[in-house]
PDB file of C-alpha atoms in Angstrom:
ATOM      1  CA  UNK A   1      31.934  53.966  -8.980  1.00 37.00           C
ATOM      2  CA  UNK A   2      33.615  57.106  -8.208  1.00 36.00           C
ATOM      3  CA  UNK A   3      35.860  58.396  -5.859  1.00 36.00           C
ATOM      4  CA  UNK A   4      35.314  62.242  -4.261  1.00 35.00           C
ATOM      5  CA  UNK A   5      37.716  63.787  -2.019  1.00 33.00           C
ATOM      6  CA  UNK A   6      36.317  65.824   0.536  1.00 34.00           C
ATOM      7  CA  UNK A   7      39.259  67.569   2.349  1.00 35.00           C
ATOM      8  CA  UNK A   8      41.159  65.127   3.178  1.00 37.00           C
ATOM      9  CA  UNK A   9      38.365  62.525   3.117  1.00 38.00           C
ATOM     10  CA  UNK A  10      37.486  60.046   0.504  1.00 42.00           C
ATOM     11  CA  UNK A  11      34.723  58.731  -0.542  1.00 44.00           C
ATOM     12  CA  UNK A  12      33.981  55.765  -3.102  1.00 48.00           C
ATOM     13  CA  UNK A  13      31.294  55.174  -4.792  1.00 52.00           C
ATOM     14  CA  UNK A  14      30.195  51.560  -6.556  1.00 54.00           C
ATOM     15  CA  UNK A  15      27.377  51.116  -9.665  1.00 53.00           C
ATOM     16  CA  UNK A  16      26.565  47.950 -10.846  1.00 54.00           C
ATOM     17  CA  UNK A  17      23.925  47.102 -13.247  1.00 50.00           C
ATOM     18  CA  UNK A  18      22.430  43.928 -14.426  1.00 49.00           C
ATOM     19  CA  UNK A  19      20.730  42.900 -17.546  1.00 47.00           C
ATOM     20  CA  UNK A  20      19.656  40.343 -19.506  1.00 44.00           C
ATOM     21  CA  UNK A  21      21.327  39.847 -22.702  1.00 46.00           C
ATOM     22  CA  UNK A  22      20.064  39.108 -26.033  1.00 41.00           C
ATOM     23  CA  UNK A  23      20.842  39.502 -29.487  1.00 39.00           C
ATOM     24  CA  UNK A  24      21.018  43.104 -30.996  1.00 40.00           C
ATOM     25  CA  UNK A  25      18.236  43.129 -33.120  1.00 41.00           C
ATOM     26  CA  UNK A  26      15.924  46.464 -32.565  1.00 47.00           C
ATOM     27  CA  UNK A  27      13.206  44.883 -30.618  1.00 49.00           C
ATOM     28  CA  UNK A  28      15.852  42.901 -28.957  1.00 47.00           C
ATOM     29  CA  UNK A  29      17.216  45.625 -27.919  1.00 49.00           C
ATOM     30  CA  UNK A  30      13.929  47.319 -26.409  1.00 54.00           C
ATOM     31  CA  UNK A  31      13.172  44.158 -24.534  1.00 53.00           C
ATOM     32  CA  UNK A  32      16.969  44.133 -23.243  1.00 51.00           C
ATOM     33  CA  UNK A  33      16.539  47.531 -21.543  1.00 55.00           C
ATOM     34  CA  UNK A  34      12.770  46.525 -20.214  1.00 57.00           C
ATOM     35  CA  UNK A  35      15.136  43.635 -18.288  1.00 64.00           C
ATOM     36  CA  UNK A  36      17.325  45.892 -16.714  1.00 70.00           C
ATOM     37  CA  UNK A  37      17.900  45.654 -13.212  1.00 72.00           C
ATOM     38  CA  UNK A  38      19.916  48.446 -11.612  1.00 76.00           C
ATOM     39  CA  UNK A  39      20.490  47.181  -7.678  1.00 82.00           C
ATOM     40  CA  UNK A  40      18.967  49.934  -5.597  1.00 83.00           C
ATOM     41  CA  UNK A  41      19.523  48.615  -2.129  1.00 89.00           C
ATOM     42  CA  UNK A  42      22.839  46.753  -0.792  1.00 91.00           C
ATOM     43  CA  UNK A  43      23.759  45.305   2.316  1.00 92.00           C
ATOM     44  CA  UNK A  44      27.035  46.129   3.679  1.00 91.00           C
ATOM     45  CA  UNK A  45      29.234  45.795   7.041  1.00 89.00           C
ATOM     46  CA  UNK A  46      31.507  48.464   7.276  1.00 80.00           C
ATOM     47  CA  UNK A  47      34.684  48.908   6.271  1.00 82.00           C
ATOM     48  CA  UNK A  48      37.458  47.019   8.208  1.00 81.00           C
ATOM     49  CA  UNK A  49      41.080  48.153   7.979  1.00 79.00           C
ATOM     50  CA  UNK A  50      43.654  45.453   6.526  1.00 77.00           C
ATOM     51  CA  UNK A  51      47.431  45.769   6.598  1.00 73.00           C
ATOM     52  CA  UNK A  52      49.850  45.264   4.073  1.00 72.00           C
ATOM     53  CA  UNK A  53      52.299  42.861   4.495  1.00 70.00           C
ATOM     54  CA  UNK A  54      55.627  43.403   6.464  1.00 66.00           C
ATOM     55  CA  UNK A  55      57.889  42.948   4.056  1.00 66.00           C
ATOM     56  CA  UNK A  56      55.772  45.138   1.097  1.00 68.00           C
ATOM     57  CA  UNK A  57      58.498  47.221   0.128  1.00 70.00           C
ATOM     58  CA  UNK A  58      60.821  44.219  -0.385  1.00 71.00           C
ATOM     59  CA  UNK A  59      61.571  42.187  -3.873  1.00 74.00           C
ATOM     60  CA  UNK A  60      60.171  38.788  -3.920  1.00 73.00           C
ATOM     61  CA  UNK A  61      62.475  35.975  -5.409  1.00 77.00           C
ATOM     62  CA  UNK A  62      61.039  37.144  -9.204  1.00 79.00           C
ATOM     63  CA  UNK A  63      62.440  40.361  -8.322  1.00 76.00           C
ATOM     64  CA  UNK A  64      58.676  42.141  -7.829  1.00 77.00           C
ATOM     65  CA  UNK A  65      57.316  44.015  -4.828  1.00 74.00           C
ATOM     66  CA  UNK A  66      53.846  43.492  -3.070  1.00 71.00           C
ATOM     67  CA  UNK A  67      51.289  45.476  -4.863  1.00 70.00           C
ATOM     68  CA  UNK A  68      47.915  46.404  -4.109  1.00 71.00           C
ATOM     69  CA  UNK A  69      46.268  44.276  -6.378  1.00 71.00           C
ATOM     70  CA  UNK A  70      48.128  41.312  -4.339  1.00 72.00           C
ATOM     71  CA  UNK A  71      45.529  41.935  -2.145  1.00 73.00           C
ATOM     72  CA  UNK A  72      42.642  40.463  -3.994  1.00 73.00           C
ATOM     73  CA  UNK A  73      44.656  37.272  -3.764  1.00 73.00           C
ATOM     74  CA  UNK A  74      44.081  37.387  -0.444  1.00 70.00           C
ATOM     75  CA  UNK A  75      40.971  35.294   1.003  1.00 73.00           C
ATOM     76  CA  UNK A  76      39.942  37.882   4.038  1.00 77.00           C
ATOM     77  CA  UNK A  77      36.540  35.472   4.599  1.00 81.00           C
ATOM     78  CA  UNK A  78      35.370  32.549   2.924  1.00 84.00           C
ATOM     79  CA  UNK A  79      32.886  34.053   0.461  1.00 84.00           C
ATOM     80  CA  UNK A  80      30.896  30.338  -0.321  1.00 84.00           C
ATOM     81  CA  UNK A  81      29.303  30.507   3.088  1.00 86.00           C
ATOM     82  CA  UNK A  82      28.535  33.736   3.391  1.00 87.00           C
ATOM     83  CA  UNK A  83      24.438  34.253   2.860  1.00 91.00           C
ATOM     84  CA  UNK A  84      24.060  37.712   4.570  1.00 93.00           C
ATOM     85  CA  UNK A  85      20.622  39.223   5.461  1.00 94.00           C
ATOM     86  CA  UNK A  86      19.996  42.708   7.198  1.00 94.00           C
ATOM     87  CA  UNK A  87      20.841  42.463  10.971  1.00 92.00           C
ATOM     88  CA  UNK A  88      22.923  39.652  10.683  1.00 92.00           C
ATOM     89  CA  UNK A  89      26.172  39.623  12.716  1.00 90.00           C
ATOM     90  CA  UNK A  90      29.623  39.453  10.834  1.00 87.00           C
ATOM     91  CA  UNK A  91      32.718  38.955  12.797  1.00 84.00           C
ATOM     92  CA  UNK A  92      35.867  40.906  11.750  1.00 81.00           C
ATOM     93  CA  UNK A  93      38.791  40.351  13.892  1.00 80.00           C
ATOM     94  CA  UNK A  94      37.368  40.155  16.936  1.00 81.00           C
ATOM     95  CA  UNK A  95      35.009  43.049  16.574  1.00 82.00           C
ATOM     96  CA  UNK A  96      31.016  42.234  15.540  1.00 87.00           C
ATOM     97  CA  UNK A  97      29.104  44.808  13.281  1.00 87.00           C
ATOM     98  CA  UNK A  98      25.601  44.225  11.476  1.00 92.00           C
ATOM     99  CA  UNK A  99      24.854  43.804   7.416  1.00 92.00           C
ATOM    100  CA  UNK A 100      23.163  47.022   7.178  1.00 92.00           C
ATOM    101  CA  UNK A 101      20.306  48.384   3.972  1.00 93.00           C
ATOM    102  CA  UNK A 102      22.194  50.937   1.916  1.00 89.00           C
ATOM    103  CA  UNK A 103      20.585  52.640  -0.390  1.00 87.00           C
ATOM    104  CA  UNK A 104      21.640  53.617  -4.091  1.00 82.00           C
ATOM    105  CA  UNK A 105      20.971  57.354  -4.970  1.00 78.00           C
ATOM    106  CA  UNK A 106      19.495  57.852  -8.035  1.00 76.00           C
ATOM    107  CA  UNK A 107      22.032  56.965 -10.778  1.00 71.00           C
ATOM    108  CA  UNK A 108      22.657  53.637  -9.032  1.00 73.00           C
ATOM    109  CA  UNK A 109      25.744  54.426  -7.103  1.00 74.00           C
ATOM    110  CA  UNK A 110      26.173  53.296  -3.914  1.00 78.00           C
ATOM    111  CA  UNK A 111      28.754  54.502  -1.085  1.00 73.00           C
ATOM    112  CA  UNK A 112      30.855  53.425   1.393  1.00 72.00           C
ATOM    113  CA  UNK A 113      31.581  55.241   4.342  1.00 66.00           C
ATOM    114  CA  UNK A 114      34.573  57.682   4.658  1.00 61.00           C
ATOM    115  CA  UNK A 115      38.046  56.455   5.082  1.00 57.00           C
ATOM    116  CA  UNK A 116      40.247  59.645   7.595  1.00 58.00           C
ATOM    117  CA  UNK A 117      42.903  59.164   5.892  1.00 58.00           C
ATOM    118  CA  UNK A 118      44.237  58.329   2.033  1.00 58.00           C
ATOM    119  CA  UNK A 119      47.101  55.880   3.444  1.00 56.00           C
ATOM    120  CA  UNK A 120      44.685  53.665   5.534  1.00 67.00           C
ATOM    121  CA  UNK A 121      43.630  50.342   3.651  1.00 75.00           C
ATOM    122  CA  UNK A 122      40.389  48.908   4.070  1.00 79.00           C
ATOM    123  CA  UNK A 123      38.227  46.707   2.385  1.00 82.00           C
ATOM    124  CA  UNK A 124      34.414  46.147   2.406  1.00 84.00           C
ATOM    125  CA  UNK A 125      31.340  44.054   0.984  1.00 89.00           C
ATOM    126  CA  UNK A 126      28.574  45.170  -0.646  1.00 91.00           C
ATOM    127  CA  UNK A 127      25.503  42.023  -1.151  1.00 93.00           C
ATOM    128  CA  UNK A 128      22.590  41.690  -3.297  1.00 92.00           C
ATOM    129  CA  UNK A 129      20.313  38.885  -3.948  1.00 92.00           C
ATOM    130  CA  UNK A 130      19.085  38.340  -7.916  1.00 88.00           C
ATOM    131  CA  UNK A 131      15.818  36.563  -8.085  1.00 88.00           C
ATOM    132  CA  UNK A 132      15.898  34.670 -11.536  1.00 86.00           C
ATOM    133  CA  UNK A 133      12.544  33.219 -12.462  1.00 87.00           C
ATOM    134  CA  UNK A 134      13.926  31.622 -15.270  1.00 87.00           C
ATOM    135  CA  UNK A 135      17.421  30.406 -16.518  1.00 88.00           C
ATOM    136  CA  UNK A 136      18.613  33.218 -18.803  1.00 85.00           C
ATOM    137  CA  UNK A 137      21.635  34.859 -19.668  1.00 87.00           C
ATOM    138  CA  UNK A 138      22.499  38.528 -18.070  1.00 86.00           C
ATOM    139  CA  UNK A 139      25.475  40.659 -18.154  1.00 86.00           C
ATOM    140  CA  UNK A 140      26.354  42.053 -14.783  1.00 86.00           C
ATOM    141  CA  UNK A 141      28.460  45.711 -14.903  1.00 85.00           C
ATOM    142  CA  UNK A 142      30.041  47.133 -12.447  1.00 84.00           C
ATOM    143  CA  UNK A 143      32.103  50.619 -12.125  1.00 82.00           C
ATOM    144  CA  UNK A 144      34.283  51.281  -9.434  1.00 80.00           C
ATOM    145  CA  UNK A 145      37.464  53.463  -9.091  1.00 78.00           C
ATOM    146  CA  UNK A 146      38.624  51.141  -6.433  1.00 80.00           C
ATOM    147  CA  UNK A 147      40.036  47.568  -6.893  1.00 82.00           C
ATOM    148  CA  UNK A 148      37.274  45.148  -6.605  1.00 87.00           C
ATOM    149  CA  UNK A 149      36.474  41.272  -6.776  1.00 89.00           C
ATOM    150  CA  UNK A 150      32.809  40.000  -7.684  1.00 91.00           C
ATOM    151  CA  UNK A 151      31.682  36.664  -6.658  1.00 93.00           C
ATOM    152  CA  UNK A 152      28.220  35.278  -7.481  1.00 94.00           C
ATOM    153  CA  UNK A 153      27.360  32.654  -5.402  1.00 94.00           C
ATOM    154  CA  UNK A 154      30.419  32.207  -3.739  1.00 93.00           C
ATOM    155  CA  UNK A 155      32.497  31.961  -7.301  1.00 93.00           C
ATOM    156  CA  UNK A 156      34.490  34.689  -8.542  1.00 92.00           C
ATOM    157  CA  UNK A 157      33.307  35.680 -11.782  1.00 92.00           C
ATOM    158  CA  UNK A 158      35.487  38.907 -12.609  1.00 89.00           C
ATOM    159  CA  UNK A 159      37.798  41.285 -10.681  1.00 87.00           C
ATOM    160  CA  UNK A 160      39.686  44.759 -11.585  1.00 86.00           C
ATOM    161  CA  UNK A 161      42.837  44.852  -9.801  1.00 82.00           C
ATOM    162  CA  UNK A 162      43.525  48.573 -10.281  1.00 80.00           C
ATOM    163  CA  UNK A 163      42.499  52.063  -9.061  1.00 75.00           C
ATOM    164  CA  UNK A 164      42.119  54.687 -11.056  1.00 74.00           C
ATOM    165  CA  UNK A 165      43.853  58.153 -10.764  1.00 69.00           C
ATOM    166  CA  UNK A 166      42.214  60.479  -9.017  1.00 64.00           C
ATOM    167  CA  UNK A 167      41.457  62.946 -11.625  1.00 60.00           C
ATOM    168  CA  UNK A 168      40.145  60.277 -13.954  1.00 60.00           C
ATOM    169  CA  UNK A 169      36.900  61.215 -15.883  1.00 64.00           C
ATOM    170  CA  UNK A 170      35.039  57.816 -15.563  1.00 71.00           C
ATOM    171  CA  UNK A 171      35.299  54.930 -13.499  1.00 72.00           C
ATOM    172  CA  UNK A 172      37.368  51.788 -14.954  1.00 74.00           C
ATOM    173  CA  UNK A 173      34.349  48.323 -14.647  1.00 78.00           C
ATOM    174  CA  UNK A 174      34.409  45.355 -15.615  1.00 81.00           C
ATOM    175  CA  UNK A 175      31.601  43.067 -17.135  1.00 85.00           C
ATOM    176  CA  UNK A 176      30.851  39.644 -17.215  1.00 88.00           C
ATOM    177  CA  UNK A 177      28.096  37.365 -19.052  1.00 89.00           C
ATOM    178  CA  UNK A 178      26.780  34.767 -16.185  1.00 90.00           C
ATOM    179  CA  UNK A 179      24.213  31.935 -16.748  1.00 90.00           C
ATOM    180  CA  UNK A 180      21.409  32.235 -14.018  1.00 89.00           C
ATOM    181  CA  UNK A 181      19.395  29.312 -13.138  1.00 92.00           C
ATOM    182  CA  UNK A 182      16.055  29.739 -11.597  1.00 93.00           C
ATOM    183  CA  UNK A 183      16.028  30.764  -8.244  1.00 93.00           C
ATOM    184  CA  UNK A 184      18.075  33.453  -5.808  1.00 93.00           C
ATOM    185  CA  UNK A 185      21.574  34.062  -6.456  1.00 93.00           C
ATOM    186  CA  UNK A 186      24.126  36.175  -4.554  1.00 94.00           C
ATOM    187  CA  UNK A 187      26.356  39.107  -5.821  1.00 92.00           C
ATOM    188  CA  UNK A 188      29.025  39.887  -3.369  1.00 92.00           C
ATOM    189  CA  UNK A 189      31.696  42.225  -4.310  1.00 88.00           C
TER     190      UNK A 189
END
């Protein structure tokens, strides 16, 4: 993922990339990258605006302020029930928007809409179903300038709970080894 600024917009952008993982022998490794799935198509809400806490600028009784990874910690829907398809309704506060198709361009990175301004905190979900026909093992990447939290099937499986600087050449990631069963399984981030 990277983050652009356009004037005074900003942009983020999110890769992830999923693969099955094998040993690293050479033809191993050949049949590794023939299993490579990079997720072309996400579904996504929006982006809904959160608010920090009232008393984020004040010590805690350990002495330590609200950060912006404290937000992760928070639950802002339960992630175990959610099983979103395109055109379904999501509820946020009051307000209803639609899980919309968003494409990837062509390096895998997919975008979320524009924030107005730098000091407005939002958060959104981007979906994608992995069709296993098998039990293997895969690795799932994913780059992102932003803080982010990955669940897969409704379990958190791997977070990064800080931003990178603006000017930063890459984008921090995280990856994780997960055990698919046969069948569809859900990557929510």
């Amino acid at each position: 993922m990277q983050k652009m600024t356009i004037g005074k917009t900003w942009m983020t952008v999110l890769m992830i990339t999923v693969f099955v993982v094998g040993t690293v022998t050479g033809q191993a490794q050949q049949e590794n990258e023939k299993h490579r799935i990079l997720v072309q198509e996400w579904l996504k809400p929006g982006n809904f605006p959160v608010l920090l806490p009232v008393y984020d600028s004040v010590e805690d009784v350990d002495g330590d302020l609200f950060g912006y990874a404290d937000l992760l910690k928070y639950s802002f829907m339960d992630v175990a029930c959610v099983y979103p398809e395109a055109g379904d309704d999501l509820l946020w506060n009051g307000a209803k928007t639609e899980w919309e198709k968003v494409k990837t361009d062509k390096q895998g990175f997919a975008r979320a809409a524009n924030r107005p301004e730098r000091s407005l905190h939002e958060v959104t979900y981007f979906a994608a179903y992995i069709d296993a026909n098998r039990w293997m093992e895969a690795e799932i990447n994913i780059q992102s300038p932003q803080m982010f939290e990955a669940f897969l099937d409704g379990r958190s499986i791997t977070s990064k709970a800080n931003m990178d600087a603006a000017d930063a050449e890459n984008a921090g990631g995280e990856k994780k080894k997960v055990h698919l069963e046969r069948g569809k399984h859900l990557l929510l981030i």
